[in-house]
Amino acid sequence: MTTAIFRTEQGRITGFIIEGHSGYAEAGEDIVCAAVTSAVRLTETALNDVMGLAAPVKIREKDAYLSLRLPGGLSADAEEICQILLTALMVYLSGLRDEYPAYLEVREQEN
């Protein structure tokens, strides 16, 4: 099972950890893993390439593990857009979880 944990602090998403193989299908054919990875990559692209954050967001990646932590010192406008993008990712993954509940778990964790 893949587990996505969105870290929050006082109502704002500060980052996430996504780990584990979903087990829906073999590697290279697993649509759940592919959907999760694609959504994370889109979020990363929006944060870095579209928004052009002064301190780029880095996705840490290691076998079946992805993590992201927002940088500090964001302007109010950048913070608002980051929250929209991370909330959209959380909502998307939650919808995916509803379709494939045996393969994906999504939760929030207060720091």
Rosetta silent file (secondary structure, phi, psi, omega in degrees, C-alpha in Angstrom):
SEQUENCE: MTTAIFRTEQGRITGFIIEGHSGYAEAGEDIVCAAVTSAVRLTETALNDVMGLAAPVKIREKDAYLSLRLPGGLSADAEEICQILLTALMVYLSGLRDEYPAYLEVREQEN
SCORE:     score description
SCORE:     0.000 S_00000001
   1 L     0.000  142.372  174.042    0.000    0.000    0.000 S_00000001
   2 E   -93.009  135.010  178.581    1.095    3.558   -0.734 S_00000001
   3 E  -119.514  126.948  176.592    0.700    6.012    2.139 S_00000001
   4 E  -112.159  119.492  179.302    0.558    9.772    1.605 S_00000001
   5 E  -115.203  117.615  177.135    0.986   11.881    4.732 S_00000001
   6 E   -95.722  118.318 -179.206    0.414   15.622    4.393 S_00000001
   7 E   -84.106  133.663 -178.067    2.163   17.491    7.174 S_00000001
   8 E  -127.149  156.346  177.428    0.305   20.483    8.495 S_00000001
   9 E  -145.219  113.680  179.539    1.045   23.320   10.862 S_00000001
  10 L    51.194   45.759  175.457   -1.728   25.600   12.096 S_00000001
  11 L    83.363    0.335  178.266   -3.968   24.751    9.155 S_00000001
  12 E  -114.777  144.344  178.080   -1.333   25.077    6.436 S_00000001
  13 E   -80.601  125.284 -179.407    0.302   22.240    4.533 S_00000001
  14 E  -101.714  -13.652  179.655    4.064   22.331    5.066 S_00000001
  15 E   163.712 -168.885  179.243    4.910   19.298    2.946 S_00000001
  16 E  -153.817  161.289  170.454    4.281   15.623    2.436 S_00000001
  17 E  -129.331  130.296  176.022    5.759   12.155    2.566 S_00000001
  18 E  -126.399  123.161 -177.517    4.563    9.478    0.163 S_00000001
  19 E  -144.342  155.844  176.945    5.932    5.991    0.607 S_00000001
  20 L    96.859  151.896  174.589    5.364    2.378   -0.292 S_00000001
  21 L   -88.672  138.119 -176.280    4.387    0.490   -3.406 S_00000001
  22 L   -67.126  -35.434 -178.000    0.643    0.300   -3.959 S_00000001
  23 L    81.327   10.225  179.137    0.696   -3.337   -5.018 S_00000001
  24 L   -66.428  -38.758  179.887   -2.039   -2.793   -7.592 S_00000001
  25 L  -154.912  176.942  178.296    0.107   -4.323  -10.348 S_00000001
  26 L   -66.744  155.225  178.299    3.714   -5.156  -11.155 S_00000001
  27 L   -52.320  137.333 -178.998    6.249   -2.350  -11.414 S_00000001
  28 L    90.157  -14.644  179.071    5.879   -0.527  -14.700 S_00000001
  29 L  -125.991    4.633 -174.265    2.201   -1.486  -14.974 S_00000001
  30 L   -85.222  105.195 -176.723    0.876   -0.092  -11.687 S_00000001
  31 H   -70.317  -27.237  178.361   -1.635    2.643  -12.541 S_00000001
  32 H   -68.616  -49.574  177.626   -2.006    3.730   -8.915 S_00000001
  33 H   -60.233  -41.766 -179.779    1.738    4.353   -8.521 S_00000001
  34 H   -63.078  -41.435 -179.925    1.844    6.050  -11.922 S_00000001
  35 H   -65.957  -42.028  179.225   -1.046    8.357  -11.001 S_00000001
  36 H   -64.033  -49.547 -178.828    0.556    9.326   -7.675 S_00000001
  37 H   -61.002  -43.041  179.936    3.972    9.969   -9.239 S_00000001
  38 H   -62.596  -42.482  179.701    2.483   11.981  -12.085 S_00000001
  39 H   -65.411  -39.616  177.746    0.491   14.182   -9.704 S_00000001
  40 H   -65.359  -43.238  179.650    3.561   14.822   -7.542 S_00000001
  41 H   -64.002  -39.082  177.159    5.662   15.709  -10.601 S_00000001
  42 H   -63.215  -43.231  178.673    2.965   18.106  -11.838 S_00000001
  43 H   -62.349  -44.608  178.356    2.881   19.802   -8.434 S_00000001
  44 H   -60.549  -43.408  179.484    6.683   20.081   -8.394 S_00000001
  45 H   -63.902  -42.922  179.077    6.668   21.572  -11.902 S_00000001
  46 H   -62.900  -42.748 -179.267    3.979   24.091  -10.971 S_00000001
  47 H   -66.693  -45.277 -173.079    5.880   25.150   -7.845 S_00000001
  48 H   -89.966  -51.967 -171.857    9.309   25.438   -9.454 S_00000001
  49 H   -85.135  -34.118 -179.235    8.941   26.060  -13.160 S_00000001
  50 H   -86.610  -49.693 -179.641    5.662   27.956  -13.303 S_00000001
  51 L   -76.210  -31.124 -178.143    5.851   29.916  -10.023 S_00000001
  52 L    63.932   48.067  179.405    9.633   30.257  -10.121 S_00000001
  53 L   -55.180  140.765  179.571   10.092   30.182   -6.356 S_00000001
  54 L   -60.727  -39.378  175.654   13.283   31.918   -5.233 S_00000001
  55 L  -109.739   96.742 -175.180   14.143   28.838   -3.159 S_00000001
  56 L   -56.472  145.719  176.108   13.092   25.913   -5.391 S_00000001
  57 L   -80.771  133.861  178.984   11.172   23.067   -3.847 S_00000001
  58 L  -114.114  131.775  173.533   13.031   19.795   -4.030 S_00000001
  59 L   -88.329  122.033  173.035   11.374   16.417   -4.126 S_00000001
  60 E   -86.535  131.402 -175.598   13.449   13.907   -2.228 S_00000001
  61 E  -134.308  130.052  174.708   13.165   10.567   -3.921 S_00000001
  62 E  -148.869  155.712 -175.920   14.401    7.159   -2.896 S_00000001
  63 L   -30.021  112.707  177.067   12.978    3.727   -3.665 S_00000001
  64 L    57.817   33.058 -179.130    9.206    3.979   -3.025 S_00000001
  65 E  -146.785  125.708  174.699    9.650    7.253   -1.095 S_00000001
  66 E  -130.533  138.163  175.221    8.894   10.844   -2.103 S_00000001
  67 E  -145.086  155.139  179.346    8.943   13.858    0.175 S_00000001
  68 E  -146.249  140.027  173.070    8.618   17.610   -0.121 S_00000001
  69 E  -133.577  128.609  178.733    8.922   20.396    2.420 S_00000001
  70 L   -66.248  142.705  176.754    8.024   23.991    1.582 S_00000001
  71 L   -73.450  157.646  175.791   10.846   26.481    2.077 S_00000001
  72 L   -80.901  170.280  173.853   10.480   29.179    4.706 S_00000001
  73 L    72.365   24.315  178.418   10.215   32.868    4.001 S_00000001
  74 L   -73.157  146.853  173.600    7.686   32.699    1.180 S_00000001
  75 L   -66.128  162.953  179.982    5.868   35.883    0.230 S_00000001
  76 H   -59.367  -41.406  179.405    2.165   35.974    1.071 S_00000001
  77 H   -65.667  -44.557  179.283    1.262   35.492   -2.602 S_00000001
  78 H   -64.350  -41.304  178.452    3.667   32.553   -3.047 S_00000001
  79 H   -60.150  -44.068 -179.625    2.409   30.954    0.177 S_00000001
  80 H   -61.578  -44.800 -179.801   -1.192   31.216   -1.023 S_00000001
  81 H   -67.290  -40.740  176.720   -0.406   29.589   -4.372 S_00000001
  82 H   -59.371  -42.158  179.682    1.657   26.843   -2.701 S_00000001
  83 H   -65.231  -38.878  177.385   -1.262   26.076   -0.404 S_00000001
  84 H   -62.690  -46.323 -178.195   -3.638   25.879   -3.373 S_00000001
  85 H   -66.064  -44.177 -179.586   -1.321   23.484   -5.222 S_00000001
  86 H   -69.681  -34.992  175.867   -0.643   21.248   -2.209 S_00000001
  87 H   -66.683  -39.864  177.357   -4.332   21.194   -1.284 S_00000001
  88 H   -61.764  -41.968  177.216   -5.177   20.249   -4.870 S_00000001
  89 H   -61.378  -44.541 -179.939   -2.661   17.392   -4.670 S_00000001
  90 H   -62.954  -42.641  178.980   -4.194   16.203   -1.394 S_00000001
  91 H   -64.973  -43.052  178.400   -7.731   16.351   -2.836 S_00000001
  92 H   -60.616  -48.998 -179.312   -6.622   14.513   -5.989 S_00000001
  93 H   -65.037  -33.237  176.742   -4.897   11.756   -4.005 S_00000001
  94 H   -65.480  -39.122  175.452   -7.926   11.479   -1.716 S_00000001
  95 H   -65.051  -40.412  176.973  -10.134   10.930   -4.770 S_00000001
  96 H   -63.725  -40.163  176.754   -7.706    8.316   -6.045 S_00000001
  97 H   -60.590  -39.373  179.295   -7.825    6.668   -2.610 S_00000001
  98 H   -64.524  -31.563  178.171  -11.614    6.533   -2.841 S_00000001
  99 H   -79.403  -31.935 -175.547  -11.283    4.666   -6.159 S_00000001
 100 L  -131.602   62.195 -172.883   -8.528    2.321   -4.932 S_00000001
 101 L   -63.661  -22.640  179.630   -8.948    2.101   -1.134 S_00000001
 102 L   -82.213   -6.480 -172.863   -6.944   -1.120   -0.787 S_00000001
 103 L  -120.911  -13.207 -175.684   -3.910    0.458   -2.456 S_00000001
 104 E  -143.857  133.575  175.246   -3.661    4.067   -1.230 S_00000001
 105 E  -121.427  137.356  178.206   -4.017    5.780    2.142 S_00000001
 106 E  -130.265  129.791  177.832   -4.084    9.576    2.523 S_00000001
 107 E  -150.247  165.943  176.203   -3.966   11.372    5.843 S_00000001
 108 E  -107.837  148.723  177.942   -2.916   14.603    7.522 S_00000001
 109 E  -137.106  120.921  178.998   -0.446   14.871   10.368 S_00000001
 110 E   -75.644  130.876  177.486   -0.050   17.969   12.519 S_00000001
 111 L   -77.146    0.000    0.000    3.597   18.865   13.166 S_00000001
